[in-house]
Coordinates of C-alpha atoms in Angstrom, one line a residue:
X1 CA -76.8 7.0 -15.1
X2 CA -75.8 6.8 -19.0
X3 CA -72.7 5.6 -20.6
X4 CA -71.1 9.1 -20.7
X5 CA -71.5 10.3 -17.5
X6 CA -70.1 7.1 -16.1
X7 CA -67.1 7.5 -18.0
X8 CA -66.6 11.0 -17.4
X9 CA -66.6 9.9 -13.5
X10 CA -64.2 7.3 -14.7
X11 CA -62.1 10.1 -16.1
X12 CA -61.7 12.5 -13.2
X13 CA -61.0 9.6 -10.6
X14 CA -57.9 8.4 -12.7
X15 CA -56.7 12.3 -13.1
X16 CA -57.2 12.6 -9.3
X17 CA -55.6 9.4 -8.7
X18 CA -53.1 10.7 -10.9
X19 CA -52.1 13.5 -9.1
X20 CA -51.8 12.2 -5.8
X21 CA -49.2 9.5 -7.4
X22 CA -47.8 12.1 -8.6
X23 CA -47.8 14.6 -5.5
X24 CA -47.1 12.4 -2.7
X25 CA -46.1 8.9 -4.5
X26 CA -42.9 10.7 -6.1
X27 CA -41.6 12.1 -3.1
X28 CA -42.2 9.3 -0.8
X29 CA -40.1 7.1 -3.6
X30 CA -37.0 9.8 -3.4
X31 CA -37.0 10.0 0.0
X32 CA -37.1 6.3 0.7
X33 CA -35.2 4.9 -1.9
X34 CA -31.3 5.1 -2.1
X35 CA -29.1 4.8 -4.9
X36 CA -26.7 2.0 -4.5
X37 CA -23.3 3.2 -3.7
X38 CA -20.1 1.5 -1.9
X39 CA -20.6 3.0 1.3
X40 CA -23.9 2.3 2.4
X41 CA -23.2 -0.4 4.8
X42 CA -25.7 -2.7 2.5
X43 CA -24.5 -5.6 0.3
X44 CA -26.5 -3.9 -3.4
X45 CA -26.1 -3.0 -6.7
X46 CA -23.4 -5.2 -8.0
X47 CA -21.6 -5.2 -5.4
X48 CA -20.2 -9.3 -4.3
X49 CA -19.8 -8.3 -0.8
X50 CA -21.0 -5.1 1.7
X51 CA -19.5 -2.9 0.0
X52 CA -16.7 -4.1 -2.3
X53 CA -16.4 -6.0 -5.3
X54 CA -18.7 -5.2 -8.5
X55 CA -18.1 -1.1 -9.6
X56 CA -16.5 -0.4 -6.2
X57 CA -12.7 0.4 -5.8
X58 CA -12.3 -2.1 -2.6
X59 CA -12.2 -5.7 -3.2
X60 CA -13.2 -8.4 -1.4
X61 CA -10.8 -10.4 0.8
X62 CA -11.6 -13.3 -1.6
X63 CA -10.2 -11.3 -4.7
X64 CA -7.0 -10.3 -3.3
X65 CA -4.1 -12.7 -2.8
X66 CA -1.8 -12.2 0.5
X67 CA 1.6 -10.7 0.6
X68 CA 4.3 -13.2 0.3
X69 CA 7.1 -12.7 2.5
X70 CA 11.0 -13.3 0.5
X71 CA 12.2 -14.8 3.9
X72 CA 12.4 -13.7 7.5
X73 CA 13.3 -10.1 8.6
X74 CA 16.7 -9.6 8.6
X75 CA 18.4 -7.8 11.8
X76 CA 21.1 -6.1 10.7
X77 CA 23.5 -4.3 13.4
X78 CA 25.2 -1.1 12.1
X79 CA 27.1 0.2 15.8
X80 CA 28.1 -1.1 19.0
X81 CA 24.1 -0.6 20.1
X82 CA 22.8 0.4 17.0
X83 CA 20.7 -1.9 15.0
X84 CA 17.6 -1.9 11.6
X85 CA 15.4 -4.3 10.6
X86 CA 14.6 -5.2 6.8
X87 CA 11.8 -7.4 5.9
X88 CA 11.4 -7.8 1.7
X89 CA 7.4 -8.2 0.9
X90 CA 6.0 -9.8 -2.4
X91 CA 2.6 -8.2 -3.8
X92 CA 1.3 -10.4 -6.6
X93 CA -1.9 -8.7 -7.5
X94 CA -1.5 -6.8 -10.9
X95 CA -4.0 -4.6 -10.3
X96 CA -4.6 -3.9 -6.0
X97 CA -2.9 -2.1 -3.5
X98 CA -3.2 -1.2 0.1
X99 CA -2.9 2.4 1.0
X100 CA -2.2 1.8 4.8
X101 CA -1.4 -1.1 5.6
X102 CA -0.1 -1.9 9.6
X103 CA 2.1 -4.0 11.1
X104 CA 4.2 -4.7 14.0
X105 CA 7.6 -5.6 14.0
X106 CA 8.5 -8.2 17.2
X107 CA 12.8 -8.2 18.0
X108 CA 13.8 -11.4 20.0
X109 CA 17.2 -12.1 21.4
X110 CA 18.6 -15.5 21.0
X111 CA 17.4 -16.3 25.0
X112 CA 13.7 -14.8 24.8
X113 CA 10.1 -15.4 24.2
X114 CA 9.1 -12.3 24.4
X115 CA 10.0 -9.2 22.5
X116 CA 12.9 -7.3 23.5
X117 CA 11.4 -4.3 21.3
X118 CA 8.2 -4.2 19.1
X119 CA 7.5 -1.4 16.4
X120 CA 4.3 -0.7 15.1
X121 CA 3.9 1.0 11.4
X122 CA 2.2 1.3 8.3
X123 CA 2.8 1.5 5.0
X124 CA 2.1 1.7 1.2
X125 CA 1.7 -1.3 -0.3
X126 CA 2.0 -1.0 -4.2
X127 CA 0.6 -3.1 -6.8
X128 CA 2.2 -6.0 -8.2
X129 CA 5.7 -5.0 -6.6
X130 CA 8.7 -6.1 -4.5
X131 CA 9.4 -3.8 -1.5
X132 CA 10.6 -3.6 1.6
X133 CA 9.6 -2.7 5.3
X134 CA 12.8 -0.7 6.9
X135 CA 13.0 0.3 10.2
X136 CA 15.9 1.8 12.0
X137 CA 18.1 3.1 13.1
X138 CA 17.4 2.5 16.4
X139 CA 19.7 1.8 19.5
X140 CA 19.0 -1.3 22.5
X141 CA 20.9 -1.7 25.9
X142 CA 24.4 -2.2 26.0
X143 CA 24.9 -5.9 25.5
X144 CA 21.8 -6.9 24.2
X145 CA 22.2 -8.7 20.7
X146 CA 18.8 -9.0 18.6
X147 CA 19.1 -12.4 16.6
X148 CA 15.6 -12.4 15.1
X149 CA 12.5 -10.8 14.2
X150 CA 9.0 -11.1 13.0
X151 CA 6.9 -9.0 11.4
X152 CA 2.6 -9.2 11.1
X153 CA 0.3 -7.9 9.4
X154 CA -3.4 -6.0 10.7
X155 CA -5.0 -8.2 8.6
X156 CA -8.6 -7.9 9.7
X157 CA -8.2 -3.8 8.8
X158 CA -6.0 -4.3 5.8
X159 CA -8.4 -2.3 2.7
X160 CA -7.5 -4.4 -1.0
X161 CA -8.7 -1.4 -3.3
X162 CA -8.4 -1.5 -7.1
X163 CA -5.6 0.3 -9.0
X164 CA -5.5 0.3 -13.1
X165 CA -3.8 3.4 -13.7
X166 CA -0.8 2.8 -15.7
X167 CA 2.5 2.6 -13.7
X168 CA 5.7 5.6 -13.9
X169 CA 8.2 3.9 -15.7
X170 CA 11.3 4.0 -13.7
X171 CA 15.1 2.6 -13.9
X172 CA 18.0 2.1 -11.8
X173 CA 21.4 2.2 -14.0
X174 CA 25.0 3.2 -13.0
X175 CA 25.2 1.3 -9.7
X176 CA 28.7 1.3 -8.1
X177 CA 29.6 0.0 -4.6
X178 CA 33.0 1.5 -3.1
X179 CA 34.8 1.3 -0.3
X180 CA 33.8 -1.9 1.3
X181 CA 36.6 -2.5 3.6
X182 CA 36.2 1.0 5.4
X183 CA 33.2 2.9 4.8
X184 CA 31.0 1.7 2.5
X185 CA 29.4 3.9 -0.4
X186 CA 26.8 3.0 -3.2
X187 CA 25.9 4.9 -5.6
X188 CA 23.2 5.1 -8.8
X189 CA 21.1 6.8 -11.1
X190 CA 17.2 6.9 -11.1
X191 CA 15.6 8.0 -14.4
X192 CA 12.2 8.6 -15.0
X193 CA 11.0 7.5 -18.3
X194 CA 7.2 8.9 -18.4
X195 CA 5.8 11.4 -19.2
X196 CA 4.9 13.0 -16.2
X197 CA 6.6 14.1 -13.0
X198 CA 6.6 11.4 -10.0
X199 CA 6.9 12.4 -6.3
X200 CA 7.4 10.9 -3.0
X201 CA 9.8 8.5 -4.7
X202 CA 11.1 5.9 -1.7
X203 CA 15.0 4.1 -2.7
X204 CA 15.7 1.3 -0.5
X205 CA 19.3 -0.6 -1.0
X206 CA 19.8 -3.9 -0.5
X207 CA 23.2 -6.1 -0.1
X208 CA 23.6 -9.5 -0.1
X209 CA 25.9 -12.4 0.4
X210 CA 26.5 -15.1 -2.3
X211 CA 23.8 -17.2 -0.7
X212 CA 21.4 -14.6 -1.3
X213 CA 21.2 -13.5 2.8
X214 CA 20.9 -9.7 3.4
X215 CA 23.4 -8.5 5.1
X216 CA 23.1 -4.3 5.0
X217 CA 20.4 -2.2 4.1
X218 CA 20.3 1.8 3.7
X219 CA 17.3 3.9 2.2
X220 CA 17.4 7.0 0.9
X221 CA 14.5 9.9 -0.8
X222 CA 13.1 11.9 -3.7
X223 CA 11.0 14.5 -3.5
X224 CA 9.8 15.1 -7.2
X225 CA 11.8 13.7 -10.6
X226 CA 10.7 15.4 -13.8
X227 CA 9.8 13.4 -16.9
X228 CA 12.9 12.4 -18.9
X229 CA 15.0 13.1 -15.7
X230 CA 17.6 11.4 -14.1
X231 CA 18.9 11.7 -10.3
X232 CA 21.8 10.4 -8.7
X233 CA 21.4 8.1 -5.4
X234 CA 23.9 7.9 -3.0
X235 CA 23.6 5.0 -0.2
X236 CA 26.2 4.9 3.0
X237 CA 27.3 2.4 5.7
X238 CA 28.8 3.7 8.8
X239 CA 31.6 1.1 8.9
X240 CA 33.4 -1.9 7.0
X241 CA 31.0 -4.8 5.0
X242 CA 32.7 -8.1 7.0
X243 CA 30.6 -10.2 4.3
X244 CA 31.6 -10.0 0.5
X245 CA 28.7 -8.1 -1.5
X246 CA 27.7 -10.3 -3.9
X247 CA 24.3 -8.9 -4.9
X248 CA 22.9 -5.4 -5.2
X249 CA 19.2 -4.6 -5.0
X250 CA 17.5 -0.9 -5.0
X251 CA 13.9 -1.4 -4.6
X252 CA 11.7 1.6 -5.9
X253 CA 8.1 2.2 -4.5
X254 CA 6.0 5.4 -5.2
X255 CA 4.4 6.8 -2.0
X256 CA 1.0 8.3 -2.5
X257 CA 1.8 11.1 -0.6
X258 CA 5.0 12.7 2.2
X259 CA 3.0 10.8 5.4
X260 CA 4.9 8.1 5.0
X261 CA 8.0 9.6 4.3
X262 CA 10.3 8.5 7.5

């Protein structure tokens, strides 16, 4: 066999070779291989955890810090039966939020051990942001007196993801407290300083003593405020303050949506 016709063999195996790559090689590769993504149940890419960290929008447990509580819940009784609960949260990452976040909320008397009432809930937790947990009213047996509560966090389903969008700029001006000794009134203006709309905007008051206790709480809602726009807020007690207000606090969070409007 001479030189040429050994090479011309040469030639048509590597084209035949070729073309099988290319016919069956190809497809077997797509099909097989997956692109990495942040929900494929695999630790990839560059990714520092099963999906999260790296390019993904949920973080890792070890790159969020916890929410810091600003003291216990306070109980605060508003009728003869009738009683809320306020808890103040801390979130000190600048750039992760929570977009439900659940709880329960545990009411003792000053005799128990147990709960008297537990109420389970979820939330919005902003970034880098003071806000509150609020719930009430709600009404207990005659005679029973709630002293104290605790509130805890899901914390094996609470989802960290990342949030770098530029936050609405808000204000709170014009605050006026009235009426103390009978029934108690406050009232202020929200303005909305960007230049887009915001919705779902959540108001929660907050009174305190001259030791910095809570001692009343109301919340009130906004369904959409337009760029440049102010609104007033109007927050209401249904009898006398027997504590001298010494502080007021409105807390503002934006709620990603009306499901956890309540």
């Amino acid at each position: 066999m001479n030189y040429w016709s050994r090479t011309r063999k040469r030639i048509i195996l590597s084209i035949v070779l070729f073309v099988v790559i290319l016919l069956v090689g190809v497809p077997l590769y797509l099909i097989l291989h997956t692109t990495p993504s942040c929900g494929d149940g695999v630790m990839n890419g560059d990714e520092t955890g099963v999906d999260c960290g790296g390019s993904c929008q949920r973080l890792c447990n070890a790159e969020s810090l916890p929410l810091v509580m600003n003291g216990d819940p306070r109980v605060l009784q508003i009728a003869t039966s009738t009683f809320e609960v306020v808890s103040v949260f801390e979130n000190p990452n600048p750039q992760a939020e929570i977009y439900r976040a659940q709880y329960a909320l545990k009411i003792y008397a000053a005799s128990s051990t147990l709960p008297i009432k537990t109420i389970e809930g979820h939330t919005f937790v902003p970034k880098r942001a003071t806000f509150a947990i609020f719930e009430g009213p709600f009404n207990l047996e005659a005679g029973v007196i709630p002293t104290r509560a605790s509130l805890e966090w899901q914390k094996d389903i609470l989802v960290w993801r990342k949030n770098t969008e530029t936050q609405p700029e808000l204000d709170i001006t014009n605050k006026t407290l009235s009426s103390e000794n009978l029934s108690p009134r406050l009232e202020a203006l929200v303005s909305n300083f960007s230049l887009e709309s915001v919705s779902h905007v959540d108001l929660i008051a907050l009174i305190s003593d001259g030791d910095g206790n809570i001692f009343a709480a109301s919340k009130t809602y906004i369904d959409t405020l337009a760029p440049g726009a102010s609104e007033p807020v109007v927050f209401s007690w249904p009898r006398a303050f027997l504590t001298k207000a010494v502080d007021i606090t409105i807390l503002i969070r934006l709620f990603p949506d009306s499901t956890f409007i309540r």
